mmCIF file of C-alpha atoms in Angstrom:
data_model
loop_
_atom_site.group_PDB
_atom_site.id
_atom_site.type_symbol
_atom_site.label_atom_id
_atom_site.label_comp_id
_atom_site.label_asym_id
_atom_site.label_seq_id
_atom_site.Cartn_x
_atom_site.Cartn_y
_atom_site.Cartn_z
ATOM 1 C CA SER A 38 88.854 60.878 44.170
ATOM 2 C CA PRO A 39 88.607 62.377 40.674
ATOM 3 C CA PRO A 40 90.486 65.602 39.614
ATOM 4 C CA ASP A 41 88.678 68.777 39.369
ATOM 5 C CA GLY A 42 85.661 67.725 41.717
ATOM 6 C CA ALA A 43 84.594 65.569 38.574
ATOM 7 C CA ALA A 44 81.809 62.735 39.431
ATOM 8 C CA THR A 45 83.233 59.100 40.492
ATOM 9 C CA PRO A 46 82.820 57.254 37.292
ATOM 10 C CA ARG A 47 80.369 54.260 37.862
ATOM 11 C CA LEU A 48 79.829 51.005 36.083
ATOM 12 C CA LEU A 49 76.585 50.407 34.524
ATOM 13 C CA ALA A 50 74.498 48.099 36.146
ATOM 14 C CA THR A 51 74.966 45.397 33.409
ATOM 15 C CA SER A 52 78.735 45.611 33.791
ATOM 16 C CA GLU A 53 78.479 45.404 37.676
ATOM 17 C CA GLN A 54 76.370 42.134 37.160
ATOM 18 C CA ALA A 55 78.836 40.640 34.753
ATOM 19 C CA LEU A 56 81.336 41.237 37.173
ATOM 20 C CA LEU A 57 79.551 39.621 40.033
ATOM 21 C CA ILE A 58 78.996 36.101 38.066
ATOM 22 C CA ARG A 59 80.495 33.717 40.589
ATOM 23 C CA PRO A 60 82.255 31.406 38.254
ATOM 24 C CA TRP A 61 83.878 34.553 36.500
ATOM 25 C CA LEU A 62 84.897 36.257 39.767
ATOM 26 C CA GLU A 63 86.434 32.898 41.031
ATOM 27 C CA ASP A 64 88.356 32.566 38.153
ATOM 28 C CA ALA A 65 89.421 36.182 37.713
ATOM 29 C CA ILE A 66 90.831 35.910 41.352
ATOM 30 C CA ALA A 67 92.618 32.894 40.901
ATOM 31 C CA ALA A 68 94.089 34.248 38.031
ATOM 32 C CA CYS A 69 95.090 37.486 38.674
ATOM 33 C CA PRO A 70 94.429 38.163 42.495
ATOM 34 C CA ALA A 71 95.619 41.812 43.004
ATOM 35 C CA GLU A 72 93.531 43.276 39.795
ATOM 36 C CA ALA A 73 90.570 41.237 40.977
ATOM 37 C CA GLY A 74 91.061 42.781 44.530
ATOM 38 C CA ARG A 75 91.183 46.404 42.810
ATOM 39 C CA ILE A 76 87.895 45.672 41.056
ATOM 40 C CA ILE A 77 86.232 44.422 44.335
ATOM 41 C CA GLN A 78 87.506 47.456 46.349
ATOM 42 C CA HIS A 79 86.067 49.545 43.644
ATOM 43 C CA LEU A 80 82.860 47.709 44.226
ATOM 44 C CA CYS A 81 82.797 47.330 48.010
ATOM 45 C CA TRP A 82 84.180 50.979 48.588
ATOM 46 C CA GLU A 83 81.758 52.725 51.094
ATOM 47 C CA CYS A 84 79.228 49.849 50.179
ATOM 48 C CA SER A 85 76.915 48.083 52.835
ATOM 49 C CA THR A 86 74.625 46.541 50.549
ATOM 50 C CA ASP A 87 73.757 42.758 49.820
ATOM 51 C CA ARG A 88 76.271 43.102 47.082
ATOM 52 C CA ALA A 89 79.255 43.606 49.128
ATOM 53 C CA GLY A 90 78.392 41.124 51.531
ATOM 54 C CA LYS A 91 78.060 38.427 48.774
ATOM 55 C CA LEU A 92 81.618 39.406 47.758
ATOM 56 C CA TYR A 93 83.027 39.255 51.126
ATOM 57 C CA LYS A 94 81.091 35.587 51.478
ATOM 58 C CA VAL A 95 82.377 34.242 48.294
ATOM 59 C CA LEU A 96 86.102 35.129 49.276
ATOM 60 C CA VAL A 97 85.808 33.868 52.818
ATOM 61 C CA GLU A 98 84.262 30.764 51.665
ATOM 62 C CA ARG A 99 86.781 29.925 48.959
ATOM 63 C CA VAL A 100 89.548 30.339 51.537
ATOM 64 C CA LEU A 101 87.808 27.888 54.056
ATOM 65 C CA GLU A 102 86.908 25.611 51.306
ATOM 66 C CA ALA A 103 90.776 25.104 50.609
ATOM 67 C CA THR A 104 91.427 23.796 54.271
ATOM 68 C CA SER A 105 89.404 20.954 53.460
ATOM 69 C CA CYS A 106 91.000 19.432 50.669
ATOM 70 C CA GLY A 107 91.268 15.449 50.994
ATOM 71 C CA SER A 108 93.897 12.987 50.703
ATOM 72 C CA PRO A 109 94.323 9.383 51.943
ATOM 73 C CA ASN A 110 96.335 11.093 55.022
ATOM 74 C CA GLY A 111 93.399 13.116 55.834
ATOM 75 C CA ASN A 112 92.527 16.921 55.165
ATOM 76 C CA TYR A 113 95.024 19.345 54.439
ATOM 77 C CA THR A 114 95.073 23.050 53.136
ATOM 78 C CA SER A 115 95.566 23.636 49.565
ATOM 79 C CA ALA A 116 97.883 26.302 48.029
ATOM 80 C CA GLN A 117 94.598 27.162 45.952
ATOM 81 C CA TYR A 118 93.600 29.400 48.990
ATOM 82 C CA ARG A 119 96.515 32.000 48.543
ATOM 83 C CA PRO A 120 94.852 34.000 45.589
ATOM 84 C CA TYR A 121 91.374 34.233 47.545
ATOM 85 C CA PHE A 122 93.173 35.110 50.909
ATOM 86 C CA GLN A 123 95.475 37.647 49.039
ATOM 87 C CA THR A 124 92.229 39.207 47.450
ATOM 88 C CA LEU A 125 90.381 39.392 50.716
ATOM 89 C CA ALA A 126 93.078 40.744 52.520
ATOM 90 C CA GLN A 127 93.412 43.517 50.088
ATOM 91 C CA VAL A 128 89.758 44.190 50.505
ATOM 92 C CA LEU A 129 89.440 44.008 54.246
ATOM 93 C CA LYS A 130 92.238 46.526 54.518
ATOM 94 C CA MET A 131 90.552 49.190 52.687
ATOM 95 C CA ARG A 132 90.650 52.393 54.596
ATOM 96 C CA ASP A 133 86.885 53.337 54.169
ATOM 97 C CA SER A 134 84.606 54.003 56.886
ATOM 98 C CA LEU A 135 83.285 50.323 56.929
ATOM 99 C CA LEU A 136 86.946 49.087 57.671
ATOM 100 C CA VAL A 137 85.573 47.928 61.197
ATOM 101 C CA GLN A 138 82.422 46.654 60.101
ATOM 102 C CA ARG A 139 83.808 44.643 57.155
ATOM 103 C CA ALA A 140 86.563 42.967 59.652
ATOM 104 C CA LYS A 141 83.840 42.051 62.113
ATOM 105 C CA HIS A 142 81.983 40.259 59.374
ATOM 106 C CA CYS A 143 84.846 38.092 57.763
ATOM 107 C CA LEU A 144 87.345 37.795 60.498
ATOM 108 C CA PRO A 145 85.356 35.603 62.878
ATOM 109 C CA HIS A 146 84.737 32.840 60.369
ATOM 110 C CA LEU A 147 88.781 32.646 59.500
ATOM 111 C CA MET A 148 89.693 32.875 63.502
ATOM 112 C CA ALA A 149 86.985 29.990 64.101
ATOM 113 C CA ARG A 150 88.948 27.786 61.451
ATOM 114 C CA CYS A 151 92.502 28.214 63.348
ATOM 115 C CA PRO A 152 91.989 25.687 66.251
ATOM 116 C CA ARG A 153 91.112 23.096 63.935
ATOM 117 C CA LEU A 154 94.383 23.684 61.538
ATOM 118 C CA LEU A 155 96.588 24.121 64.848
ATOM 119 C CA GLU A 156 95.281 20.771 65.928
ATOM 120 C CA ARG A 157 95.694 18.838 62.844
ATOM 121 C CA GLN A 158 99.124 20.256 61.524
ATOM 122 C CA ASN A 159 98.539 18.862 57.949
ATOM 123 C CA PRO A 160 100.402 20.198 54.680
ATOM 124 C CA GLY A 161 99.496 23.893 54.211
ATOM 125 C CA ASP A 162 98.073 24.561 57.595
ATOM 126 C CA ASP A 163 100.849 26.477 58.971
ATOM 127 C CA GLU A 164 101.231 28.541 56.116
ATOM 128 C CA LEU A 165 97.550 29.955 56.203
ATOM 129 C CA LEU A 166 97.518 30.045 60.263
ATOM 130 C CA TYR A 167 100.684 32.394 59.509
ATOM 131 C CA ASP A 168 98.963 34.467 56.838
ATOM 132 C CA ILE A 169 95.968 34.569 59.251
ATOM 133 C CA SER A 170 98.186 35.649 61.957
ATOM 134 C CA LYS A 171 99.609 38.453 59.881
ATOM 135 C CA LEU A 172 96.259 39.789 58.966
ATOM 136 C CA LEU A 173 95.008 40.108 62.576
ATOM 137 C CA LEU A 174 98.403 41.840 63.696
ATOM 138 C CA TRP A 175 97.893 44.091 60.692
ATOM 139 C CA PHE A 176 94.254 44.926 62.539
ATOM 140 C CA GLY A 177 95.693 44.969 65.711
ATOM 141 C CA ALA A 178 98.397 47.660 64.883
ATOM 142 C CA ARG A 179 96.547 49.843 62.490
ATOM 143 C CA ALA A 180 92.876 49.628 63.336
ATOM 144 C CA PRO A 181 92.762 50.397 67.311
ATOM 145 C CA ALA A 182 88.859 50.184 67.116
ATOM 146 C CA LEU A 183 89.091 46.423 66.411
ATOM 147 C CA GLY A 184 91.365 45.824 69.533
ATOM 148 C CA SER A 185 88.641 44.419 72.018
ATOM 149 C CA PHE A 186 86.849 42.713 69.323
ATOM 150 C CA LEU A 187 89.639 40.741 68.220
ATOM 151 C CA ALA A 188 90.682 39.912 72.050
ATOM 152 C CA GLN A 189 86.850 38.823 72.398
ATOM 153 C CA GLU A 190 86.810 36.705 69.265
ATOM 154 C CA ARG A 191 90.139 35.180 70.539
ATOM 155 C CA GLU A 192 88.589 34.422 73.957
ATOM 156 C CA ARG A 193 85.585 32.767 72.158
ATOM 157 C CA ALA A 194 87.709 30.390 70.185
ATOM 158 C CA GLN A 195 88.545 28.042 73.002
ATOM 159 C CA GLY A 196 92.115 25.808 72.250
ATOM 160 C CA TRP A 197 94.110 28.456 70.386
ATOM 161 C CA GLY A 198 96.765 26.563 71.612
ATOM 162 C CA SER A 199 100.142 28.661 70.399
ATOM 163 C CA TRP A 200 98.047 31.504 69.424
ATOM 164 C CA ALA A 201 98.032 32.891 72.962
ATOM 165 C CA GLY A 202 101.627 32.785 72.788
ATOM 166 C CA ILE A 203 101.603 34.989 69.435
ATOM 167 C CA TRP A 204 99.133 37.317 71.064
ATOM 168 C CA ALA A 205 101.433 37.675 74.433
ATOM 169 C CA LEU A 206 104.306 38.620 72.038
ATOM 170 C CA LYS A 207 102.238 41.043 70.403
ATOM 171 C CA ARG A 208 100.895 42.763 73.722
ATOM 172 C CA ALA A 209 104.777 42.866 75.198
ATOM 173 C CA THR A 210 106.157 44.677 71.887
#
């Protein structure tokens, strides 16, 4: 919060709209994910408007699109997912009052892709699965309000294979 009770600086509407132009936003995330993440955090802090939803959608879509890169041997997960996932994780972990709402909005999309990645075992799939697992474990450890939601989502996605073992290890520790 600002020093001495000063008002929080706000962006002009035109500046905010310029930041939300999708091609510019995607290029900024690809080039500087941590910095872009801080801008998105600023725009989404305590924000439950369409603007925040659109930003989350862009991040989730770009991560999932990277799992559908084609090659003669089938689809694989491109390393291009990394900056978008890094930024998404940074935004999802914001400790404002909307943490649970944001997680419930975004995590099911990522979790729904995991069975397919586990099944196909193509290049890059294991790295993304590991990153998603770390994110879910972070939420499990630091956001107790999400515990039952995460368990329900796990049950909803049939065929998680080895994910059941990961969850069993987490519960045992």
